[in-house]
Amino acid sequence: MEKFLSVNDVQDLNEIVKSALSIKANPEAYGDVGKNKMLGLLFFNPSLRTRLSTQRAARHLGMDVMVMNIDKDGWKIETEDGVIMDGDKAEHLKDAAAVISQYCDIIGVRSFPNLQDKEEDYADGIMKDFVKYAHVPIVSLESATRHPLQSLADLVTIRENSDKPKKKVVLTWAPHPRALPQAVPNSFAEWMNAADDVELVITAPEGYELDPEFVGEATFTTDQDEALKDADFVYAKNWSSTTEYGKVVCKDNSWQVTEEKMALTNNGKFMHCLPIRRNVVASDGVLDSDNSLIIEEANNRTFAAAAVLKAILETE
Ligand code: CP
């Protein structure tokens, strides 16, 4: 694997899920794969799970890790080409990426959208520029449009929890007081569509329809109760409006995933990428139930990241 920005960078989806599960079953077995290799993790935005699980994944492979909050601890980065840099931005991304490539064998980058301009966000400029200007493989730690390490961990979690040949997976929008990116639901839909054992249904209020590029063959409905019927997995997530781009146009609390909503499912398992606002996105009763997979899902972030790093290291 030469980079990891989306499901399209994965040659064999089933193999990478198997690899993650194999590392999970025996995490000490791969300690030489990344010996004498350095992973650099660059964060333009906050993180708990991605930051810690990817460091842990690297350690399982014997890699060293450097982490930088590049937005706070580095020079302010210029991303435009050809500008006269006489403002407050002291370093160009093309120079930073080339320099960091000399210190690291793989670079992970997290860069959220600004939610002001859809065209600009969906161009995923920072991630693409790192791919362009770095001399080493780039791993997305969540871009403006996708969160592939999360989606791989989600697929691993689904496969661990059901061997049904076709699982009904429902991605449901849920309320949130703040405007959030569309990267997690976009990416989740993309990965579920690529999996041969998933029937994906997406439900959200009007104004929250995901881009057709990500919806693919999935069914879309604004009727959450109808969508939840017979679901094997319920994946809750808030995202900001797609029609009034980046805005919160619905705060309807009836979209919160409650025990009553989960009762419509086929004894469905509950998933969320975390962090989650309790009793806003989903109720305590759902999150603390035996059917909640949220902690297991976060644990699988380590093994998903390890499988990706291993695939890259074995390609070099
Ligand atoms: N799910 C996830 O990416 O968590 P963090 O934002 O804490 O990394």
Tab-separated table of C-alpha atoms and ligand atoms in Angstrom:
chain	number	residue	atom	x	y	z
A	1	MET	CA	0.000	0.000	0.000
A	2	GLU	CA	1.514	3.331	-1.029
A	3	LYS	CA	-0.825	5.653	0.868
A	4	PHE	CA	-4.022	5.393	2.892
A	5	LEU	CA	-6.527	8.143	2.188
A	6	SER	CA	-9.641	6.111	1.400
A	7	VAL	CA	-10.969	2.601	0.817
A	8	ASN	CA	-9.705	2.948	-2.759
A	9	ASP	CA	-6.136	2.631	-1.480
A	10	VAL	CA	-6.884	-0.861	-0.137
A	11	GLN	CA	-6.151	-3.642	-2.592
A	12	ASP	CA	-8.137	-6.347	-0.763
A	13	LEU	CA	-10.694	-5.272	1.837
A	14	ASN	CA	-11.164	-8.747	3.295
A	15	GLU	CA	-7.408	-9.224	3.644
A	16	ILE	CA	-6.863	-5.976	5.553
A	17	VAL	CA	-9.719	-6.805	7.954
A	18	LYS	CA	-8.156	-10.246	8.469
A	19	SER	CA	-4.774	-8.619	9.038
A	20	ALA	CA	-6.241	-6.323	11.738
A	21	LEU	CA	-7.869	-9.306	13.450
A	22	SER	CA	-4.679	-11.311	13.245
A	23	ILE	CA	-2.687	-8.463	14.882
A	24	LYS	CA	-5.410	-8.184	17.532
A	25	ALA	CA	-5.172	-11.909	18.265
A	26	ASN	CA	-1.391	-11.754	18.629
A	27	PRO	CA	-0.155	-8.157	18.920
A	28	GLU	CA	3.369	-9.170	19.977
A	29	ALA	CA	3.965	-11.227	16.810
A	30	TYR	CA	4.768	-8.292	14.499
A	31	GLY	CA	7.321	-6.385	16.561
A	32	ASP	CA	10.021	-6.494	13.860
A	33	VAL	CA	7.914	-5.226	10.941
A	34	GLY	CA	8.642	-1.580	11.719
A	35	LYS	CA	12.027	-1.914	13.423
A	36	ASN	CA	14.172	1.225	12.933
A	37	LYS	CA	11.265	2.980	11.190
A	38	MET	CA	9.789	6.304	12.282
A	39	LEU	CA	6.132	7.303	12.157
A	40	GLY	CA	5.296	11.019	12.274
A	41	LEU	CA	1.797	12.038	13.343
A	42	LEU	CA	0.771	15.605	12.489
A	43	PHE	CA	-2.398	17.030	14.001
A	44	PHE	CA	-4.003	20.223	12.724
A	45	ASN	CA	-7.025	19.350	14.946
A	46	PRO	CA	-7.715	17.668	18.311
A	47	SER	CA	-7.795	13.903	18.828
A	48	LEU	CA	-7.868	11.292	21.568
A	49	ARG	CA	-8.437	7.911	19.884
A	50	THR	CA	-6.633	8.490	16.591
A	51	ARG	CA	-3.582	9.922	18.297
A	52	LEU	CA	-3.228	7.251	20.978
A	53	SER	CA	-4.370	4.201	19.010
A	54	THR	CA	-2.055	4.986	16.089
A	55	GLN	CA	0.885	5.409	18.481
A	56	ARG	CA	-0.009	2.099	20.103
A	57	ALA	CA	-0.310	0.475	16.671
A	58	ALA	CA	3.159	1.720	15.742
A	59	ARG	CA	4.589	0.321	18.971
A	60	HIS	CA	3.059	-3.098	18.198
A	61	LEU	CA	5.051	-3.033	14.942
A	62	GLY	CA	8.263	-1.894	16.646
A	63	MET	CA	8.160	1.616	15.113
A	64	ASP	CA	9.201	4.819	16.837
A	65	VAL	CA	6.704	7.672	16.786
A	66	MET	CA	6.925	11.472	16.732
A	67	VAL	CA	3.735	13.437	17.335
A	68	MET	CA	3.240	17.129	16.628
A	69	ASN	CA	0.253	19.422	17.093
A	70	ILE	CA	1.307	21.197	13.951
A	71	ASP	CA	-1.374	23.886	14.277
A	72	LYS	CA	-0.167	24.925	17.753
A	73	ASP	CA	3.492	23.946	18.031
A	74	GLY	CA	4.802	24.614	14.528
A	75	TRP	CA	5.087	27.668	12.298
A	76	LYS	CA	1.837	28.814	10.779
A	77	ILE	CA	1.521	26.931	7.481
A	78	GLU	CA	0.878	28.517	4.071
A	79	THR	CA	-0.982	26.235	1.657
A	80	GLU	CA	-1.483	28.492	-1.374
A	81	ASP	CA	0.970	28.201	-4.233
A	82	GLY	CA	2.853	31.217	-5.518
A	83	VAL	CA	1.868	33.648	-2.773
A	84	ILE	CA	4.101	36.387	-1.416
A	85	MET	CA	4.567	35.142	2.135
A	86	ASP	CA	4.713	38.516	3.872
A	87	GLY	CA	1.809	37.789	6.257
A	88	ASP	CA	1.651	35.694	9.416
A	89	LYS	CA	2.314	32.334	7.703
A	90	ALA	CA	6.012	31.574	8.074
A	91	GLU	CA	6.340	28.120	6.455
A	92	HIS	CA	4.978	26.661	3.230
A	93	LEU	CA	3.361	23.231	3.342
A	94	LYS	CA	5.581	22.052	0.458
A	95	ASP	CA	8.724	22.758	2.518
A	96	ALA	CA	7.310	21.333	5.747
A	97	ALA	CA	6.209	18.107	4.019
A	98	ALA	CA	9.594	17.638	2.341
A	99	VAL	CA	11.483	18.296	5.583
A	100	ILE	CA	9.321	15.972	7.703
A	101	SER	CA	9.783	13.262	5.037
A	102	GLN	CA	13.498	13.244	5.939
A	103	TYR	CA	12.691	12.444	9.574
A	104	CYS	CA	9.877	9.922	9.049
A	105	ASP	CA	9.219	6.777	7.022
A	106	ILE	CA	5.434	7.270	7.146
A	107	ILE	CA	3.520	10.480	7.906
A	108	GLY	CA	-0.008	10.595	9.337
A	109	VAL	CA	-1.992	13.803	8.900
A	110	ARG	CA	-5.235	15.008	10.499
A	111	SER	CA	-6.864	18.027	8.902
A	112	PHE	CA	-10.552	18.890	9.346
A	113	PRO	CA	-12.682	20.977	6.960
A	114	ASN	CA	-13.425	24.612	7.739
A	115	LEU	CA	-17.149	24.055	6.902
A	116	GLN	CA	-17.326	27.435	5.150
A	117	ASP	CA	-16.786	26.454	1.509
A	118	LYS	CA	-17.851	22.994	0.320
A	119	GLU	CA	-15.806	23.090	-2.865
A	120	GLU	CA	-12.655	23.998	-0.963
A	121	ASP	CA	-13.275	21.384	1.764
A	122	TYR	CA	-14.119	18.611	-0.680
A	123	ALA	CA	-10.922	19.320	-2.622
A	124	ASP	CA	-9.130	17.981	0.494
A	125	GLY	CA	-6.214	20.295	-0.239
A	126	ILE	CA	-4.000	19.741	2.810
A	127	MET	CA	-4.103	15.943	2.535
A	128	LYS	CA	-3.489	16.038	-1.215
A	129	ASP	CA	-0.633	18.510	-0.802
A	130	PHE	CA	1.047	16.241	1.752
A	131	VAL	CA	0.796	13.387	-0.757
A	132	LYS	CA	2.231	15.675	-3.443
A	133	TYR	CA	5.120	17.181	-1.486
A	134	ALA	CA	6.105	14.433	0.974
A	135	HIS	CA	8.582	11.775	-0.147
A	136	VAL	CA	7.087	9.057	2.062
A	137	PRO	CA	3.632	7.400	2.311
A	138	ILE	CA	0.821	9.481	3.805
A	139	VAL	CA	-1.849	8.042	6.103
A	140	SER	CA	-5.039	10.023	6.659
A	141	LEU	CA	-5.789	10.472	10.340
A	142	GLU	CA	-9.058	12.111	9.140
A	143	SER	CA	-9.287	14.543	6.286
A	144	ALA	CA	-11.924	17.100	5.350
A	145	THR	CA	-13.952	14.375	3.625
A	146	ARG	CA	-12.990	10.958	5.008
A	147	HIS	CA	-11.857	9.085	8.130
A	148	PRO	CA	-10.597	5.780	6.716
A	149	LEU	CA	-8.808	4.466	9.847
A	150	GLN	CA	-12.116	4.834	11.703
A	151	SER	CA	-14.055	3.103	8.918
A	152	LEU	CA	-11.668	0.160	8.821
A	153	ALA	CA	-12.012	-0.236	12.598
A	154	ASP	CA	-15.800	-0.074	12.142
A	155	LEU	CA	-15.771	-2.845	9.545
A	156	VAL	CA	-13.512	-4.976	11.763
A	157	THR	CA	-15.980	-4.457	14.649
A	158	ILE	CA	-18.986	-5.390	12.499
A	159	ARG	CA	-17.306	-8.559	11.215
A	160	GLU	CA	-16.281	-9.560	14.746
A	161	ASN	CA	-19.857	-9.202	15.942
A	162	SER	CA	-21.825	-10.912	13.183
A	163	ASP	CA	-21.164	-13.718	10.748
A	164	LYS	CA	-24.440	-13.161	8.886
A	165	PRO	CA	-23.713	-13.249	5.147
A	166	LYS	CA	-25.651	-9.968	4.731
A	167	LYS	CA	-25.910	-7.620	7.707
A	168	LYS	CA	-28.330	-4.708	7.714
A	169	VAL	CA	-26.290	-1.682	8.798
A	170	VAL	CA	-28.074	1.622	9.403
A	171	LEU	CA	-26.141	4.883	9.412
A	172	THR	CA	-28.348	7.343	11.242
A	173	TRP	CA	-27.901	11.078	11.629
A	174	ALA	CA	-28.378	12.207	15.241
A	175	PRO	CA	-28.644	15.670	16.772
A	176	HIS	CA	-25.707	17.732	18.033
A	177	PRO	CA	-25.428	21.364	19.145
A	178	ARG	CA	-22.410	22.127	16.955
A	179	ALA	CA	-21.647	21.869	13.241
A	180	LEU	CA	-19.544	18.753	12.620
A	181	PRO	CA	-17.702	17.517	9.515
A	182	GLN	CA	-19.152	14.916	7.139
A	183	ALA	CA	-15.928	12.902	7.035
A	184	VAL	CA	-17.004	10.042	9.310
A	185	PRO	CA	-20.385	9.332	7.650
A	186	ASN	CA	-18.915	9.800	4.142
A	187	SER	CA	-16.153	7.369	4.872
A	188	PHE	CA	-18.374	4.885	6.729
A	189	ALA	CA	-20.763	4.780	3.752
A	190	GLU	CA	-17.893	4.331	1.318
A	191	TRP	CA	-16.433	1.409	3.286
A	192	MET	CA	-19.805	-0.262	3.911
A	193	ASN	CA	-20.598	-0.054	0.201
A	194	ALA	CA	-17.274	-1.721	-0.545
A	195	ALA	CA	-17.962	-4.597	1.873
A	196	ASP	CA	-19.712	-7.597	0.324
A	197	ASP	CA	-21.541	-8.587	3.530
A	198	VAL	CA	-23.314	-5.278	4.267
A	199	GLU	CA	-26.671	-3.864	3.165
A	200	LEU	CA	-26.386	-0.157	3.998
A	201	VAL	CA	-29.335	2.122	4.807
A	202	ILE	CA	-28.703	5.817	5.513
A	203	THR	CA	-31.251	7.930	7.351
A	204	ALA	CA	-31.101	11.669	7.997
A	205	PRO	CA	-33.418	14.683	7.967
A	206	GLU	CA	-33.893	16.716	4.811
A	207	GLY	CA	-30.872	18.894	4.173
A	208	TYR	CA	-28.439	16.242	5.460
A	209	GLU	CA	-28.262	13.969	2.388
A	210	LEU	CA	-24.660	12.846	1.896
A	211	ASP	CA	-22.880	13.364	-1.401
A	212	PRO	CA	-23.929	10.706	-3.986
A	213	GLU	CA	-20.240	9.784	-4.338
A	214	PHE	CA	-20.405	8.333	-0.830
A	215	VAL	CA	-24.036	7.112	-0.737
A	216	GLY	CA	-23.383	4.874	-3.738
A	217	GLU	CA	-25.856	1.979	-3.870
A	218	ALA	CA	-27.114	2.515	-0.292
A	219	THR	CA	-30.780	3.228	0.403
A	220	PHE	CA	-31.524	6.716	1.742
A	221	THR	CA	-34.623	7.651	3.753
A	222	THR	CA	-35.708	10.518	5.988
A	223	ASP	CA	-37.842	8.034	8.010
A	224	GLN	CA	-35.533	6.948	10.847
A	225	ASP	CA	-38.008	4.456	12.390
A	226	GLU	CA	-38.489	2.727	9.039
A	227	ALA	CA	-34.727	2.568	8.517
A	228	LEU	CA	-34.080	1.065	11.940
A	229	LYS	CA	-36.485	-1.861	11.426
A	230	ASP	CA	-34.571	-5.171	11.585
A	231	ALA	CA	-31.187	-3.444	11.684
A	232	ASP	CA	-28.290	-5.632	12.822
A	233	PHE	CA	-26.077	-2.590	13.461
A	234	VAL	CA	-26.976	1.034	14.154
A	235	TYR	CA	-24.173	3.516	13.474
A	236	ALA	CA	-25.086	6.923	14.883
A	237	LYS	CA	-23.308	10.100	13.885
A	238	ASN	CA	-24.044	13.761	13.609
A	239	TRP	CA	-22.930	15.737	10.609
A	240	SER	CA	-23.620	19.270	9.484
A	241	SER	CA	-26.018	20.134	6.682
A	242	THR	CA	-24.960	19.384	3.149
A	243	THR	CA	-27.510	21.671	1.455
A	244	GLU	CA	-26.840	24.662	3.731
A	245	TYR	CA	-23.242	23.636	3.820
A	246	GLY	CA	-21.679	23.358	7.252
A	247	LYS	CA	-24.716	24.685	9.120
A	248	VAL	CA	-26.877	23.164	11.875
A	249	VAL	CA	-30.368	23.291	10.330
A	250	CYS	CA	-31.980	20.583	12.495
A	251	LYS	CA	-31.738	20.000	16.238
A	252	ASP	CA	-34.761	17.655	16.383
A	253	ASN	CA	-34.256	15.602	19.531
A	254	SER	CA	-36.539	12.852	18.212
A	255	TRP	CA	-33.531	11.699	16.116
A	256	GLN	CA	-31.605	10.824	19.305
A	257	VAL	CA	-30.925	7.069	19.437
A	258	THR	CA	-32.831	5.830	22.487
A	259	GLU	CA	-33.737	2.414	23.866
A	260	GLU	CA	-37.153	2.794	22.195
A	261	LYS	CA	-35.432	3.333	18.834
A	262	MET	CA	-33.104	0.367	19.365
A	263	ALA	CA	-36.183	-1.793	20.146
A	264	LEU	CA	-37.145	-1.436	16.450
A	265	THR	CA	-33.985	-3.270	15.400
A	266	ASN	CA	-33.062	-6.942	15.140
A	267	ASN	CA	-31.501	-6.830	18.623
A	268	GLY	CA	-29.112	-4.459	16.850
A	269	LYS	CA	-25.676	-3.501	18.064
A	270	PHE	CA	-24.987	0.190	18.617
A	271	MET	CA	-21.893	1.892	17.202
A	272	HIS	CA	-20.400	5.385	17.294
A	273	CYS	CA	-16.873	6.566	16.506
A	274	LEU	CA	-16.635	8.693	19.716
A	275	PRO	CA	-16.381	11.218	21.209
A	276	ILE	CA	-20.126	11.219	21.822
A	277	ARG	CA	-22.352	13.702	23.628
A	278	ARG	CA	-24.407	11.479	25.929
A	279	ASN	CA	-28.171	12.005	25.947
A	280	VAL	CA	-27.876	14.205	22.861
A	281	VAL	CA	-26.692	11.815	20.126
A	282	ALA	CA	-27.698	8.645	22.021
A	283	SER	CA	-29.076	7.951	25.472
A	284	ASP	CA	-27.094	6.580	28.412
A	285	GLY	CA	-29.345	3.513	28.240
A	286	VAL	CA	-28.154	2.737	24.709
A	287	LEU	CA	-24.499	3.604	25.304
A	288	ASP	CA	-24.241	1.516	28.471
A	289	SER	CA	-26.299	-1.441	27.182
A	290	ASP	CA	-24.872	-4.874	26.411
A	291	ASN	CA	-25.472	-4.132	22.719
A	292	SER	CA	-23.214	-1.079	22.709
A	293	LEU	CA	-19.931	-1.655	20.853
A	294	ILE	CA	-18.448	1.814	21.362
A	295	ILE	CA	-15.524	0.778	23.580
A	296	GLU	CA	-14.691	-2.313	21.509
A	297	GLU	CA	-14.870	-0.165	18.364
A	298	ALA	CA	-12.367	2.309	19.837
A	299	ASN	CA	-10.096	-0.600	20.794
A	300	ASN	CA	-10.163	-1.801	17.198
A	301	ARG	CA	-8.708	1.531	16.100
A	302	THR	CA	-5.314	0.212	17.249
A	303	PHE	CA	-5.487	-2.933	15.138
A	304	ALA	CA	-6.920	-1.157	12.086
A	305	ALA	CA	-4.031	1.335	12.240
A	306	ALA	CA	-1.516	-1.469	12.739
A	307	ALA	CA	-2.862	-3.340	9.701
A	308	VAL	CA	-2.521	-0.188	7.564
A	309	LEU	CA	0.996	0.648	8.783
A	310	LYS	CA	2.053	-2.981	8.284
A	311	ALA	CA	0.687	-3.022	4.719
A	312	ILE	CA	2.634	0.182	3.945
A	313	LEU	CA	5.849	-1.044	5.573
A	314	GLU	CA	5.653	-4.308	3.649
A	315	THR	CA	5.216	-2.377	0.367
A	316	GLU	CA	8.240	-0.096	0.840
B	1	CP	N1	-13.028	8.672	16.506
B	1	CP	C1	-11.963	9.499	16.506
B	1	CP	O1	-11.335	9.744	15.480
B	1	CP	O2	-11.629	9.977	17.741
B	1	CP	P1	-10.599	11.175	17.974
B	1	CP	O3	-11.168	12.383	17.278
B	1	CP	O4	-10.557	11.334	19.477
B	1	CP	O5	-9.291	10.793	17.408
